[in-house]
Coordinates of C-alpha atoms in Angstrom, one line a residue:
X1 CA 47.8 -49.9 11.0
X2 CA 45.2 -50.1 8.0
X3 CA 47.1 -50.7 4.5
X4 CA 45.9 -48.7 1.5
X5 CA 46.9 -50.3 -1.9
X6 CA 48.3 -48.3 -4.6
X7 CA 45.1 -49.7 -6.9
X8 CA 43.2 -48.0 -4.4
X9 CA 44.3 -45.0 -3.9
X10 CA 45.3 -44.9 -7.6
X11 CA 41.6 -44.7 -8.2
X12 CA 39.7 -42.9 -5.8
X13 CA 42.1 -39.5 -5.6
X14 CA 45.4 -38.5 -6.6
X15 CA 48.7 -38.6 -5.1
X16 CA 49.0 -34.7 -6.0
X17 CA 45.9 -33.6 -3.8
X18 CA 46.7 -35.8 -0.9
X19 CA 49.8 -34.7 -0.7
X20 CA 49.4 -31.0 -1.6
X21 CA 48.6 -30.5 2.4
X22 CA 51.5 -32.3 3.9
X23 CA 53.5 -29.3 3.4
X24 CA 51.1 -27.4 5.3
X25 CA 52.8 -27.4 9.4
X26 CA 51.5 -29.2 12.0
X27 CA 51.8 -27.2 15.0
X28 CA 50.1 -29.6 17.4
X29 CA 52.5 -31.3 20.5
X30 CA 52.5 -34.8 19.6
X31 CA 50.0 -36.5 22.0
X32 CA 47.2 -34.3 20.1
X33 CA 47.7 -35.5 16.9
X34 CA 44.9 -38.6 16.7
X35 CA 44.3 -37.9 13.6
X36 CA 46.2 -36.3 10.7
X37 CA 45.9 -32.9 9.5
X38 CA 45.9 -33.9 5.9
X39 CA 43.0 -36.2 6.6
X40 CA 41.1 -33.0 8.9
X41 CA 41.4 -30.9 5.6
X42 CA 40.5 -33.2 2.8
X43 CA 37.6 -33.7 5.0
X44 CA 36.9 -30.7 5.5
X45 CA 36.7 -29.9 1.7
X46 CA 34.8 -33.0 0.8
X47 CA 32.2 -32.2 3.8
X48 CA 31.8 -28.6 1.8
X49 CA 31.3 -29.6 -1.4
X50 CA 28.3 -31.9 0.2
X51 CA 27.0 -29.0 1.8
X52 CA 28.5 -28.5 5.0
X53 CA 28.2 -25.1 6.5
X54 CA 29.5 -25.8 10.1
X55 CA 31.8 -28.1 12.0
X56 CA 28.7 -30.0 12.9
X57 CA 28.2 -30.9 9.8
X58 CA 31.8 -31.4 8.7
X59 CA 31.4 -34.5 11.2
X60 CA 28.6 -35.8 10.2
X61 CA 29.1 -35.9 6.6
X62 CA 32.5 -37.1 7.1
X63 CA 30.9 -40.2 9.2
X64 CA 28.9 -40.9 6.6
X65 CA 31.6 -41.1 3.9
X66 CA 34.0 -42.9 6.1
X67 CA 33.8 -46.6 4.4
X68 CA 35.0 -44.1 1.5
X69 CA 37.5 -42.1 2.8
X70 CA 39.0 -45.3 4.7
X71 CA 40.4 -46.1 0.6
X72 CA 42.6 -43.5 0.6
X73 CA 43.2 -42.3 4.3
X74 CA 45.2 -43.6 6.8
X75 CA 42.5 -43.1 9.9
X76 CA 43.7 -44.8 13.1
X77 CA 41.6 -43.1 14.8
X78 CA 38.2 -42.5 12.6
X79 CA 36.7 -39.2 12.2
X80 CA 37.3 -36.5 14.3
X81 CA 34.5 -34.9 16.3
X82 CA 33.7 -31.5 15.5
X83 CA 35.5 -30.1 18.4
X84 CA 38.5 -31.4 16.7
X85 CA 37.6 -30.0 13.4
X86 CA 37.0 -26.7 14.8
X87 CA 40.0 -26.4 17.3
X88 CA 42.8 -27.2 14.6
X89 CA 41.2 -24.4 12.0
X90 CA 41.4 -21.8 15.3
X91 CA 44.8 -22.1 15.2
X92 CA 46.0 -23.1 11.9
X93 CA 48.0 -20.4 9.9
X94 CA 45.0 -18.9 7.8
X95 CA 48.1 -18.1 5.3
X96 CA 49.2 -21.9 4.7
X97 CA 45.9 -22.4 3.1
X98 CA 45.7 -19.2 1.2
X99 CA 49.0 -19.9 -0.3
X100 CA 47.5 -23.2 -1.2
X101 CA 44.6 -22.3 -2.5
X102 CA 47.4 -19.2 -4.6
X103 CA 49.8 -22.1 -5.7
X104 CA 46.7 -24.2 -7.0
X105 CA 45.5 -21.3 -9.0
X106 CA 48.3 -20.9 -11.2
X107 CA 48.5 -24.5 -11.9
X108 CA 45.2 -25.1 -12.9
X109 CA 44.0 -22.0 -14.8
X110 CA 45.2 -21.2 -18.0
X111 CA 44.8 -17.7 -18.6
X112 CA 44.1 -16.4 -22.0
X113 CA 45.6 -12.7 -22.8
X114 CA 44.2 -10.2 -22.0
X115 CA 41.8 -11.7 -19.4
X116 CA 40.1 -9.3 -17.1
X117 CA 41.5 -10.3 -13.4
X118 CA 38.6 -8.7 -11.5
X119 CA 40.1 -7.5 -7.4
X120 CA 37.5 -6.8 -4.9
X121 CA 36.9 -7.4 -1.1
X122 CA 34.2 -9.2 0.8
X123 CA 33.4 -8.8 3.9
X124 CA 31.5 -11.9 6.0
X125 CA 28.4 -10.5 7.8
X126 CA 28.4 -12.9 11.1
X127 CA 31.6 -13.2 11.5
X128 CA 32.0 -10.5 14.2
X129 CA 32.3 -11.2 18.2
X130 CA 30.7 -8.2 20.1
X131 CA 32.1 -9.7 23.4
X132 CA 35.4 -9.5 22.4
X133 CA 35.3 -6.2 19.7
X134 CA 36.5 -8.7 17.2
X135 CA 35.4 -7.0 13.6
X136 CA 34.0 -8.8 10.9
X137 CA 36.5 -10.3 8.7
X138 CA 37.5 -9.1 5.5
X139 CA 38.6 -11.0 2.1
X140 CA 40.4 -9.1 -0.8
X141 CA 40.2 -12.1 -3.7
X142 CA 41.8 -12.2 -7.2
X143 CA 39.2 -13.5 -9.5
X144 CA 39.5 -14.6 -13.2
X145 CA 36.8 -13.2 -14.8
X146 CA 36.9 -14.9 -18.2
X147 CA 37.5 -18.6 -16.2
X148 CA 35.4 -18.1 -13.5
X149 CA 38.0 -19.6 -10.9
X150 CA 39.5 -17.6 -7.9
X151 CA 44.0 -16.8 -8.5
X152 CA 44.5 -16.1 -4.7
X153 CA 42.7 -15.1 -1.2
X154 CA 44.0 -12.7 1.3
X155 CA 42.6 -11.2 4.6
X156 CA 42.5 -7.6 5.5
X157 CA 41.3 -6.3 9.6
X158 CA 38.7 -3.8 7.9
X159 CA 38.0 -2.5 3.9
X160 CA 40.4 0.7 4.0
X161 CA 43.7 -1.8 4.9
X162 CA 42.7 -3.5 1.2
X163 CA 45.1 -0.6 0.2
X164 CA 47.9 -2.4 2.0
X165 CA 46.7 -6.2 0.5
X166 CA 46.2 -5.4 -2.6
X167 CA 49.8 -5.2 -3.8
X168 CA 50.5 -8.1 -1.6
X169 CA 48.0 -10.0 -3.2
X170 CA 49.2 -8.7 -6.6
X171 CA 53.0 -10.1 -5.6
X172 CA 51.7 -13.7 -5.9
X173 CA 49.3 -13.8 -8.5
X174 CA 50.6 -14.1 -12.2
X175 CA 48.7 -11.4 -14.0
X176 CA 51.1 -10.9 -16.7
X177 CA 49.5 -10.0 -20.2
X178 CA 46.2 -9.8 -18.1
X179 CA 44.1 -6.5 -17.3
X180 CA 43.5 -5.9 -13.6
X181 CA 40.3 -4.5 -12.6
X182 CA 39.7 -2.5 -9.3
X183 CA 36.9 -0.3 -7.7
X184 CA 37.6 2.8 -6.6
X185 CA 39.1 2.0 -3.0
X186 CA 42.4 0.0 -5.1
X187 CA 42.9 3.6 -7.3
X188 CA 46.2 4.2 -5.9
X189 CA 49.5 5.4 -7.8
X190 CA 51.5 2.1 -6.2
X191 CA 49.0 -0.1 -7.2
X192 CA 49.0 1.0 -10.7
X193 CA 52.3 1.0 -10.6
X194 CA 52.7 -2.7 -9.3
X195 CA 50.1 -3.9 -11.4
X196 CA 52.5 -2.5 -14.4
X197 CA 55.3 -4.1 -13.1
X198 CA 53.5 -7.4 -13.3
X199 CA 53.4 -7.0 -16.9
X200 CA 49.4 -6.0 -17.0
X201 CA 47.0 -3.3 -17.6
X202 CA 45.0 -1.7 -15.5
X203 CA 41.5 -0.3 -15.8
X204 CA 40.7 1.6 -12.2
X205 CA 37.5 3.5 -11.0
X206 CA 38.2 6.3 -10.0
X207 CA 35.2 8.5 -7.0
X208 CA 35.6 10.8 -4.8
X209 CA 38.7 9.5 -2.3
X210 CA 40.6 10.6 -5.1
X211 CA 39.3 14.0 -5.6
X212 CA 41.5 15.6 -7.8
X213 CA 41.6 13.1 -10.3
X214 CA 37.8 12.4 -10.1
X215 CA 37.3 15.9 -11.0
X216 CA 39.7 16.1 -13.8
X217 CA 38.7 13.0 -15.2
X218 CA 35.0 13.9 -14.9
X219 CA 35.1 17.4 -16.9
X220 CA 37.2 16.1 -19.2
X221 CA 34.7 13.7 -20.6
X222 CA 31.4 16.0 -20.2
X223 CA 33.5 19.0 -22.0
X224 CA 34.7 16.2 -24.8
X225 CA 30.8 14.6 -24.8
X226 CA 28.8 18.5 -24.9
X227 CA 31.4 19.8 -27.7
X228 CA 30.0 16.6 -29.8
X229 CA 33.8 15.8 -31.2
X230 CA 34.6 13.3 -33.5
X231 CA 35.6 9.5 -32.6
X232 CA 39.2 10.3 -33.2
X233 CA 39.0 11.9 -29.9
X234 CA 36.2 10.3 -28.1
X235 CA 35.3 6.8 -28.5
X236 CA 31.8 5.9 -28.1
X237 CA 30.3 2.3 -27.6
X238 CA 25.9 1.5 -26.7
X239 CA 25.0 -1.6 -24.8
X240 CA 21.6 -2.5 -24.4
X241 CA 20.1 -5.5 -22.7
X242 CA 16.7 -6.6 -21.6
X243 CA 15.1 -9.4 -19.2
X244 CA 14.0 -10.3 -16.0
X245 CA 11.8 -7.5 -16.2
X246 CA 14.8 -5.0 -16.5
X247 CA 16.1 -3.1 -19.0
X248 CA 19.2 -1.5 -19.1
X249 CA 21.4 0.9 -21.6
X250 CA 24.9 1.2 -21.3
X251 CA 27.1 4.0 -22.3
X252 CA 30.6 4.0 -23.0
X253 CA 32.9 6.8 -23.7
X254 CA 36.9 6.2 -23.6
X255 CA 39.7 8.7 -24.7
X256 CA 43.4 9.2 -25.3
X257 CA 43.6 12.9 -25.5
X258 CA 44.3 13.3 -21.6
X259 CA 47.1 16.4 -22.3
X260 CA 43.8 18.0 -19.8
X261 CA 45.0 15.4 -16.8
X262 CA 47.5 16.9 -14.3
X263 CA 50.2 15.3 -12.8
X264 CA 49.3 12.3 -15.2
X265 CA 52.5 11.0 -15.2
X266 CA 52.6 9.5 -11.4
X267 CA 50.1 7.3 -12.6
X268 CA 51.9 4.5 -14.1
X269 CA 51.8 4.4 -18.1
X270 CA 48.4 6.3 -18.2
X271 CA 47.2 6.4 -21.7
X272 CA 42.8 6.4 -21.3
X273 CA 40.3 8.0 -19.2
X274 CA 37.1 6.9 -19.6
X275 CA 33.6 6.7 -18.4
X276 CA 30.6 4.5 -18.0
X277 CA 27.0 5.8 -17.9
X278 CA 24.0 3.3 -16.9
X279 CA 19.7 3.9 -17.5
X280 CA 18.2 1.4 -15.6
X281 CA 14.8 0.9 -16.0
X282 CA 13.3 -1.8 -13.2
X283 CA 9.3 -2.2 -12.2
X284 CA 8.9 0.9 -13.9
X285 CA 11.7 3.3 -11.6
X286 CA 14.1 4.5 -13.9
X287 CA 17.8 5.2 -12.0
X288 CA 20.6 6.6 -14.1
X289 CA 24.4 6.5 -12.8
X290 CA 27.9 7.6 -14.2
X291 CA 31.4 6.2 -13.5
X292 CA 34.6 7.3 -14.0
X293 CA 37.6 5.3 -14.7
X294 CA 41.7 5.3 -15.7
X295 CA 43.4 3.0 -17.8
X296 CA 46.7 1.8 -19.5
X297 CA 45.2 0.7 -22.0
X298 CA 45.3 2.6 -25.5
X299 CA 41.5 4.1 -26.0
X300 CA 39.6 1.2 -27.1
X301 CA 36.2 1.5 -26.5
X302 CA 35.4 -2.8 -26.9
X303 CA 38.3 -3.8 -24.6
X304 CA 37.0 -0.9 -22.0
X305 CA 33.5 -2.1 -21.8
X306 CA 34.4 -5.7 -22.2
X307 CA 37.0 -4.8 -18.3
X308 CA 34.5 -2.5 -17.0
X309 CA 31.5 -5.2 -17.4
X310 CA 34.0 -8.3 -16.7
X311 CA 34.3 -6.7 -13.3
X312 CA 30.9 -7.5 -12.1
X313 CA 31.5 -10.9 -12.7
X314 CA 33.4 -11.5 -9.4
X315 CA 30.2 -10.6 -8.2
X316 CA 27.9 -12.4 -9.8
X317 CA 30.1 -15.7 -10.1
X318 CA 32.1 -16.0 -6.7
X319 CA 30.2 -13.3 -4.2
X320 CA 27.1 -14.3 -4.4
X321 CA 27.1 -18.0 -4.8
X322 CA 29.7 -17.8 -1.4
X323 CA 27.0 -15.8 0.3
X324 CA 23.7 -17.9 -1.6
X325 CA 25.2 -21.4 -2.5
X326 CA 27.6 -21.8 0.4
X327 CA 26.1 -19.4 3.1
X328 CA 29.4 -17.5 3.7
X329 CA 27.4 -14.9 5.5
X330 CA 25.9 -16.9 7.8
X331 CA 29.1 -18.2 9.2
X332 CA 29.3 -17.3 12.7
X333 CA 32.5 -19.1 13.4
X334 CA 34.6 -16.4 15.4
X335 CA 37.6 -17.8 17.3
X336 CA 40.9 -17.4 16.1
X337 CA 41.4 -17.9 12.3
X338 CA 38.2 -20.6 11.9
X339 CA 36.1 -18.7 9.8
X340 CA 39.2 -17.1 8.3
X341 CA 40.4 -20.9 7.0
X342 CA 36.7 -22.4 6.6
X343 CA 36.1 -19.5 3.9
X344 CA 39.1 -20.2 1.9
X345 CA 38.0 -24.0 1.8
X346 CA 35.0 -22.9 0.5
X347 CA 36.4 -20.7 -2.2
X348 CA 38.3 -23.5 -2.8
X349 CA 35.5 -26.2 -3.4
X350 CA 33.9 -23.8 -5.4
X351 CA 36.8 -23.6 -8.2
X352 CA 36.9 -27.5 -8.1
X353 CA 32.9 -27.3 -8.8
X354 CA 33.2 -25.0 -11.3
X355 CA 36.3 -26.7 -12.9
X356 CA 33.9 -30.0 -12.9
X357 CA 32.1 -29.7 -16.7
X358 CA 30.9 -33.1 -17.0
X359 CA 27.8 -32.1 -15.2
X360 CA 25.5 -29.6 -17.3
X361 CA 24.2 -28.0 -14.1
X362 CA 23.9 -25.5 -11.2
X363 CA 26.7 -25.4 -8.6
X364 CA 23.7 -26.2 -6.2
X365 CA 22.9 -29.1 -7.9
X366 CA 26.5 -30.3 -8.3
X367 CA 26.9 -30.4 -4.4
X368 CA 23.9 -32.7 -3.9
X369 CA 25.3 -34.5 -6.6
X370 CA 28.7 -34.7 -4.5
X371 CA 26.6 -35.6 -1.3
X372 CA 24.7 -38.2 -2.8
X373 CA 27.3 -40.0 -5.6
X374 CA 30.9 -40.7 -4.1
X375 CA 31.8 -41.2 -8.0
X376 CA 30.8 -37.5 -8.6
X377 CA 32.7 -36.4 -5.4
X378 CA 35.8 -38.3 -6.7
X379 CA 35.0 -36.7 -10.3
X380 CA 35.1 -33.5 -8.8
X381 CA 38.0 -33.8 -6.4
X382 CA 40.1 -35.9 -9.6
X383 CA 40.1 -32.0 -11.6
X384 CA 43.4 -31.0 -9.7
X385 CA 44.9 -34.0 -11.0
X386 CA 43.5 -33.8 -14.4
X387 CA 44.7 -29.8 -14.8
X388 CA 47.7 -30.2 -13.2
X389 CA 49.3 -32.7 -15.7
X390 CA 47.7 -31.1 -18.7

């Protein structure tokens, strides 16, 4: 057996990260267990922040970095092929590494009050099996809008079950003093509830699977808007904004006078109803488009736009750099939970990258800077140790 000294390991990662995944079980029988599952998952992450996109290339980047990881892994055996690497993620409990991934987002994001915690599901493209009927799976993630890192990860069999995950996912997520942020599909009396319960606010949009309320909501606001009243009763805010060859005007009217609303009070501390209207102008094609929303919040039309335009962000700064950056959608791993676990590790890395501020650059850029400079990779890897003592 290989010794590792203390120096060592002292200095290339810390004791906190490579032991974080010991608690994770090992369900292999003994005489398959050449090489460690801590070692098969710190590789794993390592190989995606260099760019890996495939077991494939989990192996080879891992070869290349094995005089490296040999500092701070025990590997009797080397580095697994990617067979190995592929058949211990088919069967390893896809909720051991959400709950990791859960547990490491409290620890290392401080959230200021009254952050917008933006919920929303993703669903990966390729990740379907015709042969077998197996769907495409399904992510419902808790994002932090304001810090740009992902609070927790969960899995749903199709978009309408995010009505069951939601609250789940809201049961281990600390969004106290926070508002929560969900599109239409999460407007749901228990999930207002719950998310009050938590100790936050809520700001939900509100369409047509909630008919009722849509309909309320919606000639509420154009009776307040036509009769021209005064800001006591209808709070007004304009956004404009201008570039990339767009322009767009935003429109934001919030109130408090909701006596209009029934049944008002099975939504959990209701207070606001408000609403969101959008003039896009792009190439010259001018598209307009209203939105209707509920809130707990007292009628402020600042904090409304500020949740309402926070949302997007989960979009802008975790969707599409999964899907762009990592190539989430082109993930055709389908057996068991292996695309289910790969795409947490990749939510994963791309926390630590954003956590890593040393480097004024792209996330792109960062992981070539990970593939090519083991001192940046060890930078990177080093914020869980630097957060968690803070």
């Amino acid at each position: 057996m290989s010794t590792i000294s203390k120096k060592s390991k002292k200095l290339e990662l810390s004791e906190e990260f490579l032991e974080s995944f010991s608690a994770i079980q090992d369900k292999r029988t003994n005489y398959q267990k050449l090489h460690p599952l801590k070692n098969i998952i710190i590789m794993t992450i390592c190989a995606i922040l260099c760019g890996a996109d495939s077991w494939l290339a989990v192996e080879k980047i891992a070869k290349c970095k094995i005089s490296w990881f040999r500092k701070f892994l025990w590997m009797p055996n080397g580095i697994p092929s990617h067979d190995t690497f592929a058949r211990v993620f088919v069967w390893l409990d896809p909720t051991a590494i959400q709950n990791f991934l859960t547990k490491w987002g409290k620890e290392i994001c401080d959230l200021v009050e009254g952050e917008t915690i933006a919920i929303d599901g993703k669903r990966q493209r390729r990740s379907f099996d015709k042969a077998s009927e197996k769907p495409a799976i399904h992510m419902v993630s808790a994002f932090a809008c304001d810090s740009g890192i992902t609070l927790g990860l969960t899995k749903v069999a199709s978009k309408s079950n995010e009505i069951k995950a939601i609250p789940e996912l809201l049961d281990v997520v600390d969004v106290k003093n926070c508002t929560v942020t969900i599109d239409a599909i999460g407007c749901q009396k228990n999930i207002a509830t719950k998310i009050r319960e938590k100790g936050a606010d809520y700001v939900l949009a509100v369409k047509k699977n909630q008919l009722k309320l849509h309909m309320q909501v919606k000639t509420l606001l154009e009776k307040l808007r036509k009769t021209n009243r005064s800001l006591r009763s209808l709070k007004h805010l304009c956004v404009k904004e201008k570039g990339h060859g767009r322009k767009e005007v935003r429109k934001y009217w919030i109130t408090d006078q909701i006596e209009a609303i029934k049944d008002k009070e099975l939504w959990k501390d209701l207070k606001s109803v408000g609403c969101v209207e959008s003039t896009r102008v792009v190439d010259g094609k001018k598209s307009v488009e209203t939105r209707y929303f509920i809130t707990s919040h007292k009628a402020d039309e600042h904090v409304f736009a500020k949740n309402v335009r926070g949302h997007w962000k989960i979009e802008n700064g975790c969707h599409w750099m999964l899907d762009v950056i990592f190539r989430a959608d082109d993930n055709r791993m389908r057996i068991g939970h292996s695309a289910e676990n790969f795409v947490a590790l990749q939510y994963f890395s791309l926390n630590l990258l954003k956590i890593e501020t040393t480097a004024k650059t792209s996330v792109r850029i960062k992981r070539h800077m990970c593939a090519n400079d083991e001192k940046y990779l060890q930078k990177v890897l080093s914020t869980f140790r630097k957060k968690t003592h803070a």
